Amino acid sequence: MEQMHVIQSLAALAQPIRLDAFRALVVAGQAGLTPGRMAGTLGVPANTLSFHLKELAHAGLVTQERVSRNIVYRANFEQVNALLGYLTENCCAGAPCAVNPCAVNPPDTACAC
Amino acid sequence: MEQMHVIQSLAALAQPIRLDAFRALVVAGQAGLTPGRMAGTLGVPANTLSFHLKELAHAGLVTQERVSRNIVYRANFEQVNALLGYLTENCCAGAPCAVNPCAVNPPDTACAC
DNA sequence: CCATTGATTCCAGAATAATGGAACTATGGT
DNA sequence: ACCATAGTTCCATTATTCTGGAATCAATGG
């Protein structure tokens, strides 16, 4: 995952409406949610929500699938995991440290915690 | 960790200079780095870097300690872990899912993965 | 106490992001 | 073909963030 893409993902999540929407999708899991539903529960105008969902989709954090009249949005968990891993890559130059001992990082990164 | 603070942390990381600086601090670990060093390696004017470091500090992602003429910045790992946990809280409403099986979440959150 | 080095603050211009009204597209029902 | 519903795109306004020159503050050495 390269720098630019990470920035884009972080920026996508760094906005109240988008963070709420994303977290709702995380909770919804495989079932996903439609914009209509989200607009209702989050109390956001449809066009504004659409704008923000596009940001999330563009960052690859959510996927869209049309189902008849509706469009179902789902959180993209792989993308989130990749993002989390990036932040602690090579932490402490390999020395034992305070980062989550259960290793967000894949084994090939230098972090030994 | 509340919503507003999470937004602030994500926004702090969603900027190229700040993400570079933060990752450098993550790698540096307990030793930390001074603004002077970072300005050199990152190729950023001192005042601009200072502005960005303040953003990171304000979000609680880094700490500062004065050591004689220098100020040593260090990454705050606890804060990062809290941030990562927030993103996948209650994922999939408790159903088994694709989120990191090694559980970024503390045990009391519903995610069973 | 003055000079030097390391770092921050002040400021104003430039760039980027967020908002919501109105118009548009797509699907399905009658 | 027509209408209703679900979502998206367009656009202009507003608000926020980024940048770097100049001035300032803090600590040390002569």
CSV table of C-alpha atoms (C1' of nucleotides) in Angstrom, one decimal:
chain,number,residue,atom,x,y,z
A,1,MET,CA,0.0,0.0,0.0
A,2,GLU,CA,1.6,3.3,-1.0
A,3,GLN,CA,1.7,6.5,0.8
A,4,MET,CA,-0.8,8.4,-1.4
A,5,HIS,CA,-3.4,5.7,-1.0
A,6,VAL,CA,-3.0,5.6,2.7
A,7,ILE,CA,-3.5,9.4,2.9
A,8,GLN,CA,-6.6,9.1,0.8
A,9,SER,CA,-8.0,6.4,3.1
A,10,LEU,CA,-7.2,8.3,6.3
A,11,ALA,CA,-8.7,11.5,4.9
A,12,ALA,CA,-11.8,9.6,3.9
A,13,LEU,CA,-12.3,8.5,7.5
A,14,ALA,CA,-11.4,11.9,9.0
A,15,GLN,CA,-14.8,13.4,8.6
A,16,PRO,CA,-17.8,12.9,11.0
A,17,ILE,CA,-20.4,11.9,8.4
A,18,ARG,CA,-18.0,9.5,6.7
A,19,LEU,CA,-16.7,8.0,9.9
A,20,ASP,CA,-20.3,7.4,11.1
A,21,ALA,CA,-21.3,5.9,7.8
A,22,PHE,CA,-18.2,3.7,7.6
A,23,ARG,CA,-18.7,2.5,11.2
A,24,ALA,CA,-22.3,1.7,10.4
A,25,LEU,CA,-21.2,-0.4,7.5
A,26,VAL,CA,-18.6,-2.1,9.6
A,27,VAL,CA,-21.3,-3.1,12.1
A,28,ALA,CA,-23.7,-4.1,9.2
A,29,GLY,CA,-21.1,-6.5,7.8
A,30,GLN,CA,-21.8,-8.6,4.8
A,31,ALA,CA,-25.5,-7.4,4.7
A,32,GLY,CA,-24.4,-3.9,4.0
A,33,LEU,CA,-26.6,-0.8,3.9
A,34,THR,CA,-28.4,1.4,1.4
A,35,PRO,CA,-27.9,5.2,1.2
A,36,GLY,CA,-31.6,5.6,2.0
A,37,ARG,CA,-31.2,3.8,5.3
A,38,MET,CA,-28.1,5.6,6.2
A,39,ALA,CA,-29.5,9.0,5.3
A,40,GLY,CA,-32.3,8.2,7.7
A,41,THR,CA,-30.3,7.0,10.7
A,42,LEU,CA,-27.5,9.5,10.3
A,43,GLY,CA,-29.9,12.4,9.6
A,44,VAL,CA,-28.0,13.7,6.5
A,45,PRO,CA,-29.4,15.0,3.2
A,46,ALA,CA,-29.3,12.4,0.4
A,47,ASN,CA,-27.0,14.4,-1.8
A,48,THR,CA,-24.5,15.2,1.0
A,49,LEU,CA,-24.4,11.5,2.0
A,50,SER,CA,-23.9,10.5,-1.6
A,51,PHE,CA,-20.9,12.9,-1.8
A,52,HIS,CA,-19.3,11.3,1.2
A,53,LEU,CA,-20.0,7.7,0.2
A,54,LYS,CA,-18.2,8.5,-3.1
A,55,GLU,CA,-15.2,9.6,-1.1
A,56,LEU,CA,-15.2,6.4,0.8
A,57,ALA,CA,-15.6,4.3,-2.3
A,58,HIS,CA,-12.9,6.3,-4.1
A,59,ALA,CA,-10.5,5.4,-1.3
A,60,GLY,CA,-11.5,1.8,-1.6
A,61,LEU,CA,-12.9,1.6,1.9
A,62,VAL,CA,-16.4,0.6,0.8
A,63,THR,CA,-17.8,-1.3,-2.2
A,64,GLN,CA,-21.1,-0.7,-4.0
A,65,GLU,CA,-23.5,-3.2,-5.6
A,66,ARG,CA,-26.8,-2.4,-7.3
A,67,VAL,CA,-29.7,-4.5,-6.1
A,68,SER,CA,-32.8,-3.6,-8.0
A,69,ARG,CA,-33.6,0.0,-7.1
A,70,ASN,CA,-31.2,0.1,-4.3
A,71,ILE,CA,-27.4,0.3,-4.1
A,72,VAL,CA,-25.9,-1.7,-1.3
A,73,TYR,CA,-22.7,-0.4,0.3
A,74,ARG,CA,-20.4,-2.6,2.3
A,75,ALA,CA,-17.2,-2.0,4.2
A,76,ASN,CA,-14.0,-3.3,2.6
A,77,PHE,CA,-12.3,-5.0,5.6
A,78,GLU,CA,-9.1,-5.9,3.7
A,79,GLN,CA,-8.5,-2.3,3.0
A,80,VAL,CA,-8.9,-1.4,6.6
A,81,ASN,CA,-6.4,-4.0,7.7
A,82,ALA,CA,-3.9,-2.9,5.2
A,83,LEU,CA,-4.3,0.7,6.5
A,84,LEU,CA,-3.8,-0.3,10.1
A,85,GLY,CA,-0.7,-2.3,9.2
A,86,TYR,CA,0.9,0.6,7.4
A,87,LEU,CA,0.8,2.8,10.5
A,88,THR,CA,2.9,0.6,12.7
A,89,GLU,CA,5.3,-0.9,10.0
A,90,ASN,CA,8.8,-1.3,11.2
A,91,CYS,CA,7.9,0.0,14.6
A,92,CYS,CA,10.7,0.7,17.1
A,93,ALA,CA,13.2,-0.5,14.4
A,94,GLY,CA,12.6,-4.1,15.6
A,95,ALA,CA,13.0,-3.6,19.3
A,96,PRO,CA,10.3,-4.8,21.7
A,97,CYS,CA,7.8,-2.1,22.2
A,98,ALA,CA,4.3,-1.1,23.2
A,99,VAL,CA,2.5,-1.8,19.9
A,100,ASN,CA,-0.3,-4.3,20.1
A,101,PRO,CA,1.5,-7.5,21.0
A,102,CYS,CA,-0.9,-9.5,18.8
A,103,ALA,CA,0.8,-8.0,15.8
A,104,VAL,CA,-1.3,-6.0,13.4
A,105,ASN,CA,1.7,-6.3,11.1
A,106,PRO,CA,2.4,-9.2,8.9
A,107,PRO,CA,5.3,-11.4,10.1
A,108,ASP,CA,7.7,-10.0,7.5
A,109,THR,CA,7.7,-6.5,9.0
A,110,ALA,CA,10.5,-5.9,11.4
A,111,CYS,CA,8.4,-5.4,14.5
A,112,ALA,CA,9.1,-8.1,17.0
A,113,CYS,CA,6.4,-7.4,19.5
B,1,MET,CA,-12.2,7.2,22.8
B,2,GLU,CA,-14.8,9.5,21.4
B,3,GLN,CA,-15.7,10.3,17.9
B,4,MET,CA,-14.3,13.8,17.9
B,5,HIS,CA,-10.9,12.7,19.1
B,6,VAL,CA,-10.8,9.9,16.5
B,7,ILE,CA,-11.5,12.4,13.7
B,8,GLN,CA,-8.8,14.6,15.0
B,9,SER,CA,-6.3,11.8,15.0
B,10,LEU,CA,-7.2,10.6,11.6
B,11,ALA,CA,-7.1,14.1,10.2
B,12,ALA,CA,-3.7,14.5,11.8
B,13,LEU,CA,-2.4,11.4,10.0
B,14,ALA,CA,-4.1,12.2,6.7
B,15,GLN,CA,-1.4,14.6,5.4
B,16,PRO,CA,1.8,13.6,3.6
B,17,ILE,CA,4.3,15.5,5.8
B,18,ARG,CA,2.6,14.5,9.0
B,19,LEU,CA,2.3,10.8,8.0
B,20,ASP,CA,6.0,10.8,7.0
B,21,ALA,CA,7.0,12.4,10.3
B,22,PHE,CA,4.8,10.1,12.3
B,23,ARG,CA,6.1,7.0,10.6
B,24,ALA,CA,9.7,8.2,11.2
B,25,LEU,CA,8.8,8.5,14.9
B,26,VAL,CA,7.3,5.0,14.9
B,27,VAL,CA,10.5,3.6,13.5
B,28,ALA,CA,12.6,5.7,15.9
B,29,GLY,CA,10.7,4.3,18.9
B,30,GLN,CA,11.7,5.3,22.4
B,31,ALA,CA,14.7,7.2,21.2
B,32,GLY,CA,12.5,9.7,19.4
B,33,LEU,CA,13.6,12.4,17.0
B,34,THR,CA,14.2,16.2,17.0
B,35,PRO,CA,12.5,18.6,14.6
B,36,GLY,CA,15.9,19.5,13.2
B,37,ARG,CA,16.6,15.9,12.2
B,38,MET,CA,13.2,15.4,10.7
B,39,ALA,CA,13.3,18.6,8.8
B,40,GLY,CA,16.6,17.4,7.3
B,41,THR,CA,15.5,13.9,6.3
B,42,LEU,CA,12.0,14.9,5.2
B,43,GLY,CA,13.2,18.1,3.3
B,44,VAL,CA,10.6,20.4,4.9
B,45,PRO,CA,11.1,24.0,6.2
B,46,ALA,CA,11.4,24.2,10.0
B,47,ASN,CA,8.4,26.3,10.5
B,48,THR,CA,6.2,24.1,8.3
B,49,LEU,CA,7.3,21.0,10.1
B,50,SER,CA,6.7,22.7,13.4
B,51,PHE,CA,3.1,23.4,12.4
B,52,HIS,CA,2.5,19.8,11.5
B,53,LEU,CA,4.2,18.4,14.6
B,54,LYS,CA,1.8,20.6,16.6
B,55,GLU,CA,-1.1,19.0,14.9
B,56,LEU,CA,0.2,15.6,15.7
B,57,ALA,CA,0.8,16.6,19.3
B,58,HIS,CA,-2.6,18.2,19.6
B,59,ALA,CA,-4.2,14.9,18.5
B,60,GLY,CA,-2.2,13.1,21.1
B,61,LEU,CA,-0.3,11.0,18.6
B,62,VAL,CA,3.1,12.2,19.6
B,63,THR,CA,4.7,13.5,22.8
B,64,GLN,CA,7.3,16.2,23.3
B,65,GLU,CA,10.2,16.5,25.8
B,66,ARG,CA,12.7,19.2,26.0
B,67,VAL,CA,16.3,18.0,26.2
B,68,SER,CA,18.6,20.9,26.5
B,69,ARG,CA,18.4,22.9,23.3
B,70,ASN,CA,16.4,20.2,21.5
B,71,ILE,CA,12.9,18.9,21.8
B,72,VAL,CA,12.5,15.2,21.4
B,73,TYR,CA,9.3,13.9,19.8
B,74,ARG,CA,8.1,10.4,20.3
B,75,ALA,CA,5.2,8.4,18.8
B,76,ASN,CA,2.4,7.6,21.3
B,77,PHE,CA,1.7,4.0,20.7
B,78,GLU,CA,-1.2,3.7,23.0
B,79,GLN,CA,-3.1,6.4,21.1
B,80,VAL,CA,-2.5,4.6,17.8
B,81,ASN,CA,-3.8,1.3,19.2
B,82,ALA,CA,-6.9,3.0,20.6
B,83,LEU,CA,-7.5,4.5,17.2
B,84,LEU,CA,-7.1,1.3,15.3
B,85,GLY,CA,-9.5,-0.4,17.7
B,86,TYR,CA,-12.2,2.2,17.2
B,87,LEU,CA,-12.4,1.5,13.5
B,88,THR,CA,-13.4,-2.1,13.7
B,89,GLU,CA,-15.5,-2.0,16.9
B,90,ASN,CA,-18.5,-4.2,16.8
B,91,CYS,CA,-17.6,-5.4,13.4
B,92,CYS,CA,-20.2,-7.5,11.6
B,93,ALA,CA,-22.4,-7.3,14.7
B,94,GLY,CA,-20.5,-10.2,16.2
B,95,ALA,CA,-20.6,-12.6,13.3
B,96,PRO,CA,-17.4,-14.2,12.2
B,97,CYS,CA,-15.8,-12.0,9.5
B,98,ALA,CA,-12.7,-10.9,7.6
B,99,VAL,CA,-11.3,-8.6,10.2
B,100,ASN,CA,-7.8,-9.4,11.5
B,101,PRO,CA,-8.4,-12.6,13.4
B,102,CYS,CA,-5.8,-11.6,15.9
B,103,ALA,CA,-8.3,-9.2,17.3
B,104,VAL,CA,-7.3,-5.5,17.3
B,105,ASN,CA,-10.4,-5.1,19.4
B,106,PRO,CA,-10.3,-5.6,23.2
B,107,PRO,CA,-12.2,-8.7,24.3
B,108,ASP,CA,-15.3,-6.8,25.5
B,109,THR,CA,-16.3,-5.6,22.0
B,110,ALA,CA,-18.7,-7.9,20.2
B,111,CYS,CA,-16.4,-8.9,17.4
B,112,ALA,CA,-15.8,-12.7,17.6
B,113,CYS,CA,-13.3,-13.0,14.9
C,1,DC,C1',25.3,40.1,28.4
C,2,DC,C1',25.7,39.2,23.6
C,3,DA,C1',25.8,35.7,19.8
C,4,DT,C1',24.4,31.3,18.1
C,5,DT,C1',21.6,27.4,17.5
C,6,DG,C1',17.1,25.0,17.8
C,7,DA,C1',12.4,25.5,17.6
C,8,DT,C1',7.9,27.9,17.6
C,9,DT,C1',4.5,31.6,16.5
C,10,DC,C1',2.4,35.1,13.5
C,11,DC,C1',0.5,36.3,9.4
C,12,DA,C1',-1.6,36.5,4.7
C,13,DG,C1',-2.2,34.4,0.4
C,14,DA,C1',-3.3,30.0,-2.1
C,15,DA,C1',-5.5,25.7,-2.3
C,16,DT,C1',-8.7,22.2,-0.8
C,17,DA,C1',-12.9,20.3,1.2
C,18,DA,C1',-18.0,20.5,2.8
C,19,DT,C1',-22.7,21.8,2.1
C,20,DG,C1',-27.3,21.6,0.1
C,21,DG,C1',-30.6,23.2,-3.6
C,22,DA,C1',-31.8,21.9,-8.2
C,23,DA,C1',-31.4,19.0,-12.1
C,24,DC,C1',-30.4,14.5,-13.8
C,25,DT,C1',-30.2,9.1,-14.3
C,26,DA,C1',-31.8,4.5,-13.5
C,27,DT,C1',-35.1,1.0,-12.1
C,28,DG,C1',-39.5,-1.0,-11.4
C,29,DG,C1',-44.6,-0.8,-11.3
C,30,DT,C1',-49.1,0.4,-13.6
D,1,DA,C1',-45.6,5.5,-22.0
D,2,DC,C1',-45.9,7.5,-17.6
D,3,DC,C1',-45.1,8.0,-12.8
D,4,DA,C1',-42.8,7.2,-8.4
D,5,DT,C1',-38.8,6.0,-5.9
D,6,DA,C1',-33.7,5.6,-5.1
D,7,DG,C1',-29.3,7.7,-5.9
D,8,DT,C1',-26.2,10.6,-8.1
D,9,DT,C1',-24.1,14.8,-10.3
D,10,DC,C1',-23.7,19.8,-11.0
D,11,DC,C1',-22.8,24.1,-9.1
D,12,DA,C1',-21.8,28.1,-6.2
D,13,DT,C1',-21.0,29.5,-1.6
D,14,DT,C1',-18.7,28.9,2.6
D,15,DA,C1',-15.3,27.2,5.6
D,16,DT,C1',-11.1,25.0,6.6
D,17,DT,C1',-6.3,23.7,5.9
D,18,DC,C1',-1.6,24.3,4.0
D,19,DT,C1',2.5,27.0,3.2
D,20,DG,C1',6.7,29.7,4.0
D,21,DG,C1',8.8,34.4,5.1
D,22,DA,C1',9.7,37.1,9.0
D,23,DA,C1',9.7,37.8,13.8
D,24,DT,C1',10.0,35.7,18.3
D,25,DC,C1',11.2,32.6,22.2
D,26,DA,C1',14.4,29.3,24.8
D,27,DA,C1',18.8,27.4,26.1
D,28,DT,C1',23.8,27.2,25.9
D,29,DG,C1',28.6,29.0,25.3
D,30,DG,C1',32.1,32.7,25.2
